[in-house]
mmCIF file of C-alpha atoms in Angstrom:
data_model
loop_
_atom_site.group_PDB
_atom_site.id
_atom_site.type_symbol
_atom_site.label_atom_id
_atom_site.label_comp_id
_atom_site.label_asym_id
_atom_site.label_seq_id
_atom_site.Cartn_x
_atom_site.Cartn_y
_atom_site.Cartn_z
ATOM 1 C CA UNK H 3 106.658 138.612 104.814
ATOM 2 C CA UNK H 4 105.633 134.869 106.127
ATOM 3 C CA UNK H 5 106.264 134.911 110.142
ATOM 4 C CA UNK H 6 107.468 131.840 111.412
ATOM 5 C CA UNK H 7 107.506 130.080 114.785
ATOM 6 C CA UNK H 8 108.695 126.956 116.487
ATOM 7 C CA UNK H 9 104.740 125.990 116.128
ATOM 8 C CA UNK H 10 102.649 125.325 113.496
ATOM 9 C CA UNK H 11 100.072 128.305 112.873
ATOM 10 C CA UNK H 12 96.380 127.136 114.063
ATOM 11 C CA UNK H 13 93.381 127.674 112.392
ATOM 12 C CA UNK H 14 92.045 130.013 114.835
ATOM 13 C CA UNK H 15 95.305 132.290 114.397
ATOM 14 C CA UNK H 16 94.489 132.331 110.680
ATOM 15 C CA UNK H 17 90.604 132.947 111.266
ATOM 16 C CA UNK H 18 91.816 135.950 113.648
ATOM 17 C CA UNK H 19 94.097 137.528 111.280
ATOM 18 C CA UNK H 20 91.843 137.383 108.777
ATOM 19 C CA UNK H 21 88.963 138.149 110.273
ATOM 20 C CA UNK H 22 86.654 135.785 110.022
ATOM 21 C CA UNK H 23 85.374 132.964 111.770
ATOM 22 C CA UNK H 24 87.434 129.670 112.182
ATOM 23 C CA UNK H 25 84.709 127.335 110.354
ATOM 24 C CA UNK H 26 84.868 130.130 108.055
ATOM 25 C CA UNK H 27 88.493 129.700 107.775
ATOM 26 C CA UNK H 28 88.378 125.841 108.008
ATOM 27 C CA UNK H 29 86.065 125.979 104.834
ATOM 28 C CA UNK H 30 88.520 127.483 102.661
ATOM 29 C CA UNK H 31 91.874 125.870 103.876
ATOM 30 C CA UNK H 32 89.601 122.200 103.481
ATOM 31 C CA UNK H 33 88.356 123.195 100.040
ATOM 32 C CA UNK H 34 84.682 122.296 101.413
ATOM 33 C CA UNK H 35 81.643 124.715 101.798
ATOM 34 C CA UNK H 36 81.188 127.914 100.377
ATOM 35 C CA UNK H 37 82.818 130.652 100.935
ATOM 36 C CA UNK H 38 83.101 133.977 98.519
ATOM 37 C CA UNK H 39 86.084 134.985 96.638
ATOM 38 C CA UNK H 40 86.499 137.914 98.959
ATOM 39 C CA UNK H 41 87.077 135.700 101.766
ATOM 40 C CA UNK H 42 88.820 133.016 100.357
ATOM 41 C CA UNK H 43 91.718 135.486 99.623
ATOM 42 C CA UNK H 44 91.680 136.918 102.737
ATOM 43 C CA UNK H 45 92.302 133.248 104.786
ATOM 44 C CA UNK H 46 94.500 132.803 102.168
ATOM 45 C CA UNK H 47 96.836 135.298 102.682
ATOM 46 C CA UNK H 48 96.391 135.030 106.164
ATOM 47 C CA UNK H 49 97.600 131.095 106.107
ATOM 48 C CA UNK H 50 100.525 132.446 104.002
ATOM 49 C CA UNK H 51 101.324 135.317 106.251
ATOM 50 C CA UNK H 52 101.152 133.020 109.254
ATOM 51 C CA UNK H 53 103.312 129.429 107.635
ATOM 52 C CA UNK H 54 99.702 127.913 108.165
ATOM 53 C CA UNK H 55 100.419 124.092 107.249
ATOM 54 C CA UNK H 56 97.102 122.375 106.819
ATOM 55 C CA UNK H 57 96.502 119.058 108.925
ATOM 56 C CA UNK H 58 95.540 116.332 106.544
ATOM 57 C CA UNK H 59 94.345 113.967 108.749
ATOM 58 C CA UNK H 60 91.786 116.949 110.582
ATOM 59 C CA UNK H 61 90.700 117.664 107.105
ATOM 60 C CA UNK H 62 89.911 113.769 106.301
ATOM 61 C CA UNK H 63 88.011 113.603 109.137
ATOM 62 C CA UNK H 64 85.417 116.216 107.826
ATOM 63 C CA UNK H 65 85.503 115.524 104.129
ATOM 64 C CA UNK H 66 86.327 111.606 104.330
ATOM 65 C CA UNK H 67 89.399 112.261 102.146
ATOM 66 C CA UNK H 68 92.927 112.435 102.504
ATOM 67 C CA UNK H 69 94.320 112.708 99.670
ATOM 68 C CA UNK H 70 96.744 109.757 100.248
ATOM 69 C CA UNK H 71 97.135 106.553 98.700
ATOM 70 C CA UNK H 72 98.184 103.544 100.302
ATOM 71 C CA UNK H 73 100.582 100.843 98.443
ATOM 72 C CA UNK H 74 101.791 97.511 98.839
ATOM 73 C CA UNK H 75 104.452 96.051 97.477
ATOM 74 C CA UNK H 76 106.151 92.339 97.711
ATOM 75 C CA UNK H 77 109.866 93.323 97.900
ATOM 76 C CA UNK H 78 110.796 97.498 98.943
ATOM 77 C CA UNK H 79 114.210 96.681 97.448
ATOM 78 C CA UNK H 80 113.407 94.926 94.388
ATOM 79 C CA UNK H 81 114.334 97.345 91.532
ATOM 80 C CA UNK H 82 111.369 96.452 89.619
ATOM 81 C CA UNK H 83 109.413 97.418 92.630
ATOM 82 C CA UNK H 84 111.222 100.692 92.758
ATOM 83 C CA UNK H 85 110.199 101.804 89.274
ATOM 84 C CA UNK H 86 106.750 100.892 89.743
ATOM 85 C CA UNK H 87 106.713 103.085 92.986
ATOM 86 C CA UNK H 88 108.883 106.063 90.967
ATOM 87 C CA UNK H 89 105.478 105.745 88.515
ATOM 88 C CA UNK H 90 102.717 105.469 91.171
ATOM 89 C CA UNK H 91 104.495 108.335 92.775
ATOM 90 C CA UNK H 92 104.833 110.845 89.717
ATOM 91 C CA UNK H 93 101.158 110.270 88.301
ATOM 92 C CA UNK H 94 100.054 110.504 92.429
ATOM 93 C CA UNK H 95 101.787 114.017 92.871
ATOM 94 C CA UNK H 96 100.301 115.319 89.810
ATOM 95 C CA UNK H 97 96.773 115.007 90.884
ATOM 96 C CA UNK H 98 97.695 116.148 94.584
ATOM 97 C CA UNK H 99 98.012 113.078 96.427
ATOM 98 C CA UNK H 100 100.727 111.722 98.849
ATOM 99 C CA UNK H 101 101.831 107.854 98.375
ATOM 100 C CA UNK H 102 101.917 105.820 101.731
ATOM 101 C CA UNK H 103 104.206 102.669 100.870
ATOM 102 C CA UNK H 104 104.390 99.105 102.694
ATOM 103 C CA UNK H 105 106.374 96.337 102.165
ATOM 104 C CA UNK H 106 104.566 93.005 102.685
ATOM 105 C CA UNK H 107 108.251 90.791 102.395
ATOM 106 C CA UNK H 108 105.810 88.202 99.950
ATOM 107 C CA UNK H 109 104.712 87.597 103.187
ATOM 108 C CA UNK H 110 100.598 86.978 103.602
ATOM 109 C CA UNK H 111 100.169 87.987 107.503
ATOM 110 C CA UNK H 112 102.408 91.390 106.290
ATOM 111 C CA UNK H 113 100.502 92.286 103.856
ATOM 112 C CA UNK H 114 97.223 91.889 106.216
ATOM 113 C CA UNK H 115 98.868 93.956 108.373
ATOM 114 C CA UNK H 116 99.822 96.328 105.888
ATOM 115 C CA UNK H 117 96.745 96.746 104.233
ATOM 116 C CA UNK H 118 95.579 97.334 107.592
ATOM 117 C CA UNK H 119 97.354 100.358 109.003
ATOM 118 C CA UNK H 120 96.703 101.826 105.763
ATOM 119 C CA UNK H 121 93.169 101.538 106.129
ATOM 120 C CA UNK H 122 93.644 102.849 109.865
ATOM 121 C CA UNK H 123 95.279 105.817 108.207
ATOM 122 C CA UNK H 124 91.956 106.573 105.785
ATOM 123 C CA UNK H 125 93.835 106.503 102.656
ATOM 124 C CA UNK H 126 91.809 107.037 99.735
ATOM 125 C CA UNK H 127 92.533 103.987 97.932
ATOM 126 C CA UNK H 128 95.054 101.088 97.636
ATOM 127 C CA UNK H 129 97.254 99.815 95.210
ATOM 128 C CA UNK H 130 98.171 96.226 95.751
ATOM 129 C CA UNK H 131 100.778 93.752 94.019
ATOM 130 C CA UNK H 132 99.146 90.578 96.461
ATOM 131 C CA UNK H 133 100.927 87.623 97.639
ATOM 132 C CA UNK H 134 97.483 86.243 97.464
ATOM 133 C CA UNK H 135 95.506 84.961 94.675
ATOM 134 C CA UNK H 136 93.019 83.119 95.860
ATOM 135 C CA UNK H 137 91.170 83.863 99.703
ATOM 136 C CA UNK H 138 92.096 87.771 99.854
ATOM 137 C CA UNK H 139 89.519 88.430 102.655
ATOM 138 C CA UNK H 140 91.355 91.362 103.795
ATOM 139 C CA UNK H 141 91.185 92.790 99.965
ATOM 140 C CA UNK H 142 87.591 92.037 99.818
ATOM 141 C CA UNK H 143 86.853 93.483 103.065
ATOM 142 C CA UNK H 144 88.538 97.205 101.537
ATOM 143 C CA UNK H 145 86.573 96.933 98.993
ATOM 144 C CA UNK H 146 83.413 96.402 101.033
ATOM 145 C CA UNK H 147 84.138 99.155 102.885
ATOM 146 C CA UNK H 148 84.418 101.407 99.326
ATOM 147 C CA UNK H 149 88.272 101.521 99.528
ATOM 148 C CA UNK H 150 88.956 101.502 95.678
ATOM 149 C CA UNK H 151 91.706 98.652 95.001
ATOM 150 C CA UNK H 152 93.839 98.829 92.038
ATOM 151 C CA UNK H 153 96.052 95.600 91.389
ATOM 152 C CA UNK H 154 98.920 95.437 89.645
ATOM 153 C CA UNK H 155 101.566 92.029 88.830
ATOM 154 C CA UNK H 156 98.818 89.601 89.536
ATOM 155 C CA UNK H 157 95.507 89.556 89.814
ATOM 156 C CA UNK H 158 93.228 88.076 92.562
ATOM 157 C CA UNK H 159 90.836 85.116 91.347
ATOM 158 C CA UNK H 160 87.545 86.669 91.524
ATOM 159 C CA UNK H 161 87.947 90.036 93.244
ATOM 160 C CA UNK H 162 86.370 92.942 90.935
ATOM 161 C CA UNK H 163 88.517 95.718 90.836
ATOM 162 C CA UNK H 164 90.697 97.622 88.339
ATOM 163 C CA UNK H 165 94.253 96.029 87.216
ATOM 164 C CA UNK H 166 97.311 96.555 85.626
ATOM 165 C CA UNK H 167 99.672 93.410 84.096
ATOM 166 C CA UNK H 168 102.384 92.028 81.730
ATOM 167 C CA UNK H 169 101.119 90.004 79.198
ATOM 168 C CA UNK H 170 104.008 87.604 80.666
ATOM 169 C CA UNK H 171 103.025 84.218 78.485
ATOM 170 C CA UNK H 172 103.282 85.773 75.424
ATOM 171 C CA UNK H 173 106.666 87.537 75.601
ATOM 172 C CA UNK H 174 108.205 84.551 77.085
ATOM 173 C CA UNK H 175 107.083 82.314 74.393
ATOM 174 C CA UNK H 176 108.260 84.357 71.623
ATOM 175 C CA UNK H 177 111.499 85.084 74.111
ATOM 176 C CA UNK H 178 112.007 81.092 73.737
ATOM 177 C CA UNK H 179 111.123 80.993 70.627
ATOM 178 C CA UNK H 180 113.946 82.634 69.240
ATOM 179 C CA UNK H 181 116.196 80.663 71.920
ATOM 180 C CA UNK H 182 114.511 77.403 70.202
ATOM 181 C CA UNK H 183 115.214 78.967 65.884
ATOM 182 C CA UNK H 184 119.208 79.484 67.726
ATOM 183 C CA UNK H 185 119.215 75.721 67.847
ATOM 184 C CA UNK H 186 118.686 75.493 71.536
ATOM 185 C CA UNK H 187 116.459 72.557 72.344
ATOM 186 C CA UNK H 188 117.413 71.879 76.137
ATOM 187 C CA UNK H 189 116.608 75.057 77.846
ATOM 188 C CA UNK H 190 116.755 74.652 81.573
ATOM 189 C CA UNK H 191 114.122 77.664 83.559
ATOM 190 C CA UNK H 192 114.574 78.415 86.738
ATOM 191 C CA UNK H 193 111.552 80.346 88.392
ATOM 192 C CA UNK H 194 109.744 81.097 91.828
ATOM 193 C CA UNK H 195 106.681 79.442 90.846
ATOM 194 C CA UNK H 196 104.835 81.076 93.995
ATOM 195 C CA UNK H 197 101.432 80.919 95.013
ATOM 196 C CA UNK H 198 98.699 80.064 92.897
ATOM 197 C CA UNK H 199 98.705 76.516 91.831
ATOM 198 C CA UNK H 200 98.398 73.807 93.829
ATOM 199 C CA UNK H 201 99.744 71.548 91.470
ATOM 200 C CA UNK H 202 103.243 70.558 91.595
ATOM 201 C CA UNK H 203 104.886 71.698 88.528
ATOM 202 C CA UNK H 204 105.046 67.740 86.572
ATOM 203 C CA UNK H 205 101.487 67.876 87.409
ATOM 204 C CA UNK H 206 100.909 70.978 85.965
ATOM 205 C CA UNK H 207 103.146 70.436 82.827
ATOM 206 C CA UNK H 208 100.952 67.647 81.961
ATOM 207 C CA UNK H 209 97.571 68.828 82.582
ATOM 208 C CA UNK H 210 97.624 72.403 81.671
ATOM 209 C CA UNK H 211 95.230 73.358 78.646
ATOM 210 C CA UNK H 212 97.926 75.788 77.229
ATOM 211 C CA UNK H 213 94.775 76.302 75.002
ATOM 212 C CA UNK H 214 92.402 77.555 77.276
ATOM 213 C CA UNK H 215 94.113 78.263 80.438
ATOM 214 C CA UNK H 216 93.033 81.514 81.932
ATOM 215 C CA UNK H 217 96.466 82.940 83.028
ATOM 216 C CA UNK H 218 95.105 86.218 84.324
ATOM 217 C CA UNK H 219 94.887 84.492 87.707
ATOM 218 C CA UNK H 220 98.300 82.722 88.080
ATOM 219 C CA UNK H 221 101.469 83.983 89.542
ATOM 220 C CA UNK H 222 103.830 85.995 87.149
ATOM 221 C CA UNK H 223 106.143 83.172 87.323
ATOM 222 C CA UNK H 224 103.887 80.101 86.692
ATOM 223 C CA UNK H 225 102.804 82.690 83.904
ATOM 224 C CA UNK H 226 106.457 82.754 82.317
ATOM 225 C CA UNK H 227 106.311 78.941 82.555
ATOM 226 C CA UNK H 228 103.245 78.874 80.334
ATOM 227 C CA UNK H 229 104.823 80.713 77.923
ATOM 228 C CA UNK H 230 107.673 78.878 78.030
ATOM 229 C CA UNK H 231 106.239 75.724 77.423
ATOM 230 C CA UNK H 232 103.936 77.192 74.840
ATOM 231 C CA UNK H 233 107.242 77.875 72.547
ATOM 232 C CA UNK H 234 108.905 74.061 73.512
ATOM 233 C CA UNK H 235 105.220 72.461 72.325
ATOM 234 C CA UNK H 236 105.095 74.790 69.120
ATOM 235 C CA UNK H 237 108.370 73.571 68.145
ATOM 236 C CA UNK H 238 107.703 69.959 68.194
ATOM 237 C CA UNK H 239 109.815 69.576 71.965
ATOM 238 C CA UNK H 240 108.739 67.747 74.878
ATOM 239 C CA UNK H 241 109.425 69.707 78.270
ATOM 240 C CA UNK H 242 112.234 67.728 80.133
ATOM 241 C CA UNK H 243 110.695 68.215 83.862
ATOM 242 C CA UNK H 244 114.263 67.863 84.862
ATOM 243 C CA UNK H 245 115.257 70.997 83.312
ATOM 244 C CA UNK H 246 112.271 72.588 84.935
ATOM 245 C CA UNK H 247 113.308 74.017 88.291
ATOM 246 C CA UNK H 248 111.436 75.165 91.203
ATOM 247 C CA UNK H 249 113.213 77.571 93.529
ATOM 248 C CA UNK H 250 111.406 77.332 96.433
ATOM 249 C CA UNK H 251 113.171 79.339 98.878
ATOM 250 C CA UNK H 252 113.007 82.748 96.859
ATOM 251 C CA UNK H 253 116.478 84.126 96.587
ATOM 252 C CA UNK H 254 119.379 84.062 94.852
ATOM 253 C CA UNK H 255 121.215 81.679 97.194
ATOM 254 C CA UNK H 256 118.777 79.213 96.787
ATOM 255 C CA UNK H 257 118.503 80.250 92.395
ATOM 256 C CA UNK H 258 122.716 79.567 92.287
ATOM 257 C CA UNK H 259 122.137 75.880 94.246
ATOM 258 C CA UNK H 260 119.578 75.022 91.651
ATOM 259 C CA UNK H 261 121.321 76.728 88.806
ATOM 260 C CA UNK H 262 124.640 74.329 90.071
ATOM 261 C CA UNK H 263 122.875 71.122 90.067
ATOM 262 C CA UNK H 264 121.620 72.166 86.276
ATOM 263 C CA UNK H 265 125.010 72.828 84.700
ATOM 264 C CA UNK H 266 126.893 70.053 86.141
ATOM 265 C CA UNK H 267 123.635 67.477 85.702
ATOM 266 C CA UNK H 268 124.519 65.077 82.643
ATOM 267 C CA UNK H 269 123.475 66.356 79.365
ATOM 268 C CA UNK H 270 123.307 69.692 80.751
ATOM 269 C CA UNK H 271 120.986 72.257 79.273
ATOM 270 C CA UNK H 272 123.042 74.644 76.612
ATOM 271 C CA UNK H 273 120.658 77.486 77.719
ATOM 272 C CA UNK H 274 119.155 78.942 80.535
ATOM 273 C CA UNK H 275 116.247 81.199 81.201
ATOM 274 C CA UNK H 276 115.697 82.894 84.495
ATOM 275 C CA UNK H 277 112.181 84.132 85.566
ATOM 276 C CA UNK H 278 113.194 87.400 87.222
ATOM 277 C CA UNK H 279 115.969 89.354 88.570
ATOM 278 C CA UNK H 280 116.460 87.254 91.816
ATOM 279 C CA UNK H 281 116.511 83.964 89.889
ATOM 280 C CA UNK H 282 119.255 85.899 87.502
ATOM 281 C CA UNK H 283 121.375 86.903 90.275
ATOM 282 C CA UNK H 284 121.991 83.359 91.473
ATOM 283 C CA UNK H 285 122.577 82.417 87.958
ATOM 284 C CA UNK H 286 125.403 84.487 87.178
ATOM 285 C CA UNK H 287 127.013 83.435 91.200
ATOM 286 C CA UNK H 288 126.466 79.954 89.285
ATOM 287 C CA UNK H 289 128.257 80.166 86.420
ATOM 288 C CA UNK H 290 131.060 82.637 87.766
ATOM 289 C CA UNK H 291 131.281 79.686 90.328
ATOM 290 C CA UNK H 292 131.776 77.154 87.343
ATOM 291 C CA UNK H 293 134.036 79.941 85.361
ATOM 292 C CA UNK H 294 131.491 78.841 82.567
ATOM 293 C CA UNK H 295 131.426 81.643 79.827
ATOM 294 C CA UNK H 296 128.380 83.202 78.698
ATOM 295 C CA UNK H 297 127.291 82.708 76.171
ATOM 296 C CA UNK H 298 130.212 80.218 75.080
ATOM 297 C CA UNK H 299 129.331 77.755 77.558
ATOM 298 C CA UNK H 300 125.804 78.517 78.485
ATOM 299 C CA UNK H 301 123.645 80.759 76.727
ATOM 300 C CA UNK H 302 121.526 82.916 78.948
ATOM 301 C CA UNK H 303 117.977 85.048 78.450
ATOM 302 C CA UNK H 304 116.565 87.008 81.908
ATOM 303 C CA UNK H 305 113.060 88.224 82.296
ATOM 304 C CA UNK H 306 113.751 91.748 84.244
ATOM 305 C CA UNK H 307 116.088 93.953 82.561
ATOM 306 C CA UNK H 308 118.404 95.157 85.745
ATOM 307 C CA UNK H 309 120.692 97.892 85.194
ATOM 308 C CA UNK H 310 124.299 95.393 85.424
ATOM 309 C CA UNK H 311 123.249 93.143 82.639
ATOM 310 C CA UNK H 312 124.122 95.758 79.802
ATOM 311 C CA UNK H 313 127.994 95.723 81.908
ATOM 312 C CA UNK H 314 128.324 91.590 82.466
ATOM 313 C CA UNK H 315 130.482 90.571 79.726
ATOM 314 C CA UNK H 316 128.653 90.383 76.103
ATOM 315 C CA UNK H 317 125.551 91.831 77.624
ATOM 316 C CA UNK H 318 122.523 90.201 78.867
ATOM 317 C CA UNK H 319 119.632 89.381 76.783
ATOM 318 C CA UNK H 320 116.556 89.727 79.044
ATOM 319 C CA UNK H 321 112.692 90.850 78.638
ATOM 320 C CA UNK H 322 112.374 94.686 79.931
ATOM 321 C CA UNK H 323 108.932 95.112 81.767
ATOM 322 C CA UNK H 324 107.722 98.865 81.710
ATOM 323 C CA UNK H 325 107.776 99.159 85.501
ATOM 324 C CA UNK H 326 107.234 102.660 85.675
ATOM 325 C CA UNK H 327 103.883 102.627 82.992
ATOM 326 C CA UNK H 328 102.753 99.713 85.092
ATOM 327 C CA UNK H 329 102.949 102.067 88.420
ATOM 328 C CA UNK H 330 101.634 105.040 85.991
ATOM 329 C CA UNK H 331 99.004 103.089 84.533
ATOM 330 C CA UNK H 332 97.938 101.820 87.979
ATOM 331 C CA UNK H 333 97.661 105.312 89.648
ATOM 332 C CA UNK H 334 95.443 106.544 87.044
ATOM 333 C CA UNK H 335 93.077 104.205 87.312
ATOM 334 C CA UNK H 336 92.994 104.895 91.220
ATOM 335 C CA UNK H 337 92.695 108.826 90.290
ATOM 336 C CA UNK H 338 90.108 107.569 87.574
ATOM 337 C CA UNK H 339 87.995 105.332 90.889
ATOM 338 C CA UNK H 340 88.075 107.959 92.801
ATOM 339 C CA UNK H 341 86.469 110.455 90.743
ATOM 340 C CA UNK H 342 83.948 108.051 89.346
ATOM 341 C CA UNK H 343 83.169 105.286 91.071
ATOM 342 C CA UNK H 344 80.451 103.509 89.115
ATOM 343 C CA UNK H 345 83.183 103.005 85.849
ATOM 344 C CA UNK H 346 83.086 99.883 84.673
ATOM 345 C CA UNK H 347 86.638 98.090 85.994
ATOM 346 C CA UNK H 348 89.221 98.121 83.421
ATOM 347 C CA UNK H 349 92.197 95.829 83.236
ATOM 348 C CA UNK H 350 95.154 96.916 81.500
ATOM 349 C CA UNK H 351 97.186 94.557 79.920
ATOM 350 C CA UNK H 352 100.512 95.825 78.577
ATOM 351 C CA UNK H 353 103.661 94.761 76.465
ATOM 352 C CA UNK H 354 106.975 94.009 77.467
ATOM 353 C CA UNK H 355 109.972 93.336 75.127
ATOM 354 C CA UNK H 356 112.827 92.148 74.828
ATOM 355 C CA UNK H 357 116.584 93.524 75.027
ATOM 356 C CA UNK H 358 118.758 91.627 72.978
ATOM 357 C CA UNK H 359 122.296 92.059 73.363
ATOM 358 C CA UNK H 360 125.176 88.885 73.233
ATOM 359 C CA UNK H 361 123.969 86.173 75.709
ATOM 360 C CA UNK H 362 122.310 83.584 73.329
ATOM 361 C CA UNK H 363 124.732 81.774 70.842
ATOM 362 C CA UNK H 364 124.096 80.167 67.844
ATOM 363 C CA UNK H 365 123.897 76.341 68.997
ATOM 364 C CA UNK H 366 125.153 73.056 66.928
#
């Protein structure tokens, strides 16, 4: 029968009642050292007997492991976020590791901070979506100090370590594509366009080598933008930088303003695309706001598949990203690190597709 108390059993109590010593007993509960089968059993049962709970952070200190692993995420509440934590988590548990999990707020001081007290707290390793992606010192610095890093959503310009993204350009084009082959030709975007590029986006419109840029190192939204423009040039259309908008207070207050002045500009786009769920939120405030129909009197593609657009009217056409194999993909490769550090870095590149319900009409 397992006694229990108001205090946690000590190692000393557990080395007693088994009788052995308590670096005897400390070998076997921190899986370090030898000890004989014989023994082992006995501490065993003795930790059992007693409620022993082992104290990670005692047990890091002599083996340099904890057998955590430290995230960082832009935005706790975002429900892509939330999958990708639901996948870290499951693949994490598996292998016998507890997930620490920050919230950086897209902020760049948070996430220093972040990364930070999870360094304080010895985790193992990190996984990182970064606000930054260019000047990471702080990212550089874990790595320095042989913290494996695995990113995930964007990439770092010129920090080494394993990765896990959308190929973002290439959905979106084809996404567009078929927006372009339903007759739309004015297709108005509205998208974050965070850090990244220092161009302003006319700037960028007209000197981007859709050719030969390397989009590994933009922001997720500037790569949605590529792709988007990709499908307008492939079809013979020149981007209108009118209908290309810039939210640059990210949130959906500041997405329905924008999405306002597009759908009551003069020759207003007949089709919208939104760059994630936040930008598609203010959207739909938008055209509620207007009591414009969708898709009678806009048509309407989302890149984020949330869980209300199969319940808005018609449905929602949007791109689905596979969240939880991104947060999957990205603990395994930490697991992977850890084990062997000298692999050669891999980054994973995977698909995302799209959901097509009744938001994109046929246009004349």
């Amino acid at each position: 029968m397992i006694q229990r108390s108001s205090k946690n059993a000590t190692i000393i109590e557990v080395a007693r009642r088994a009788g052995v010593s308590s670096a005897t007993a400390g070998r076997v509960l921190g899986d370090y050292g030898y000890s004989s089968p014989e023994v082992q059993e006995k501490v065993r049962a003795a930790a059992a007997a007693l409620g022993y709970r082992p104290n990670r952070l005692a047990k890091g200190l002599i083996t340099g492991k904890t057998q955590t692993i430290g995230v960082v995420v832009g935005d706790i509440e975002s429900p892509f976020y939330a999958s990708v934590l639901r996948g870290i988590g499951d693949v994490a548990r598996r292998g016998g590791f507890g997930v620490i999990v920050t919230n950086s707020d897209e902020n760049a001081e948070l996430e220093r901070e972040a990364v930070q007290l999870l360094l304080e707290k010895q985790v193992d390793g990190l996984i990182v979506s970064s606000t930054f992606v260019d000047e990471p010192d702080h990212l550089r610095e874990a790595v320095a100090a042989r913290c494996p890093v695995v990113q995930f959503d964007r990439v770092v310009a010129g920090l080494e370590t394993d990765s896990v993204v959308v190929d973002n350009v290439s959905v979106t084009r084809s996404s567009i594509a078929a927006m372009i082959e339903a007759g739309h030709s004015r297709i108005g975007i509205l998208a974050e366009l965070g850090p990244g590029q220092r161009d302003d986006v006319g700037s960028f419109v007209a000197n981007v080598d859709l050719s030969s840029a390397d989009v590994r190192y933009h922001h997720p939204s500037w790569q949605r933008l590529l792709g988007y423009l990709e499908a307008h040039r492939a079809a013979g259309i020149e981007p209108d930088l009118q209908l290309i908008r810039r939210v640059a207070v990210y949130s959906s207050e500041a997405a329905r303003k924008e999405a306002l002045d597009l759908l009551t500009m003069r020759n207003a786009p007949s089709a919208l695309f939104t760059a994630d769920g936040v930008m598609s939120t203010g959207v739909l405030e938008a055209t509620s706001a207007l009591k414009l129909a969708i898709p009678g009197g806009v048509s309407l593609l989302c890149f984020d598949d949330l869980d209300w657009m199969q319940f808005v009217a018609q449905g929602i056409t949007a791109i689905a990203q596979p969240a939880h194999l991104i947060g999957a993909a990205a603990a395994e490769l930490l697991l992977k690190r850890l084990v062997e550090a000298t692999l050669p870095f891999e980054h994973r590149v995977l698909t995302a597709r799209l959901v097509e319900r009744n938001s994109i009409a046929v246009h004349v």
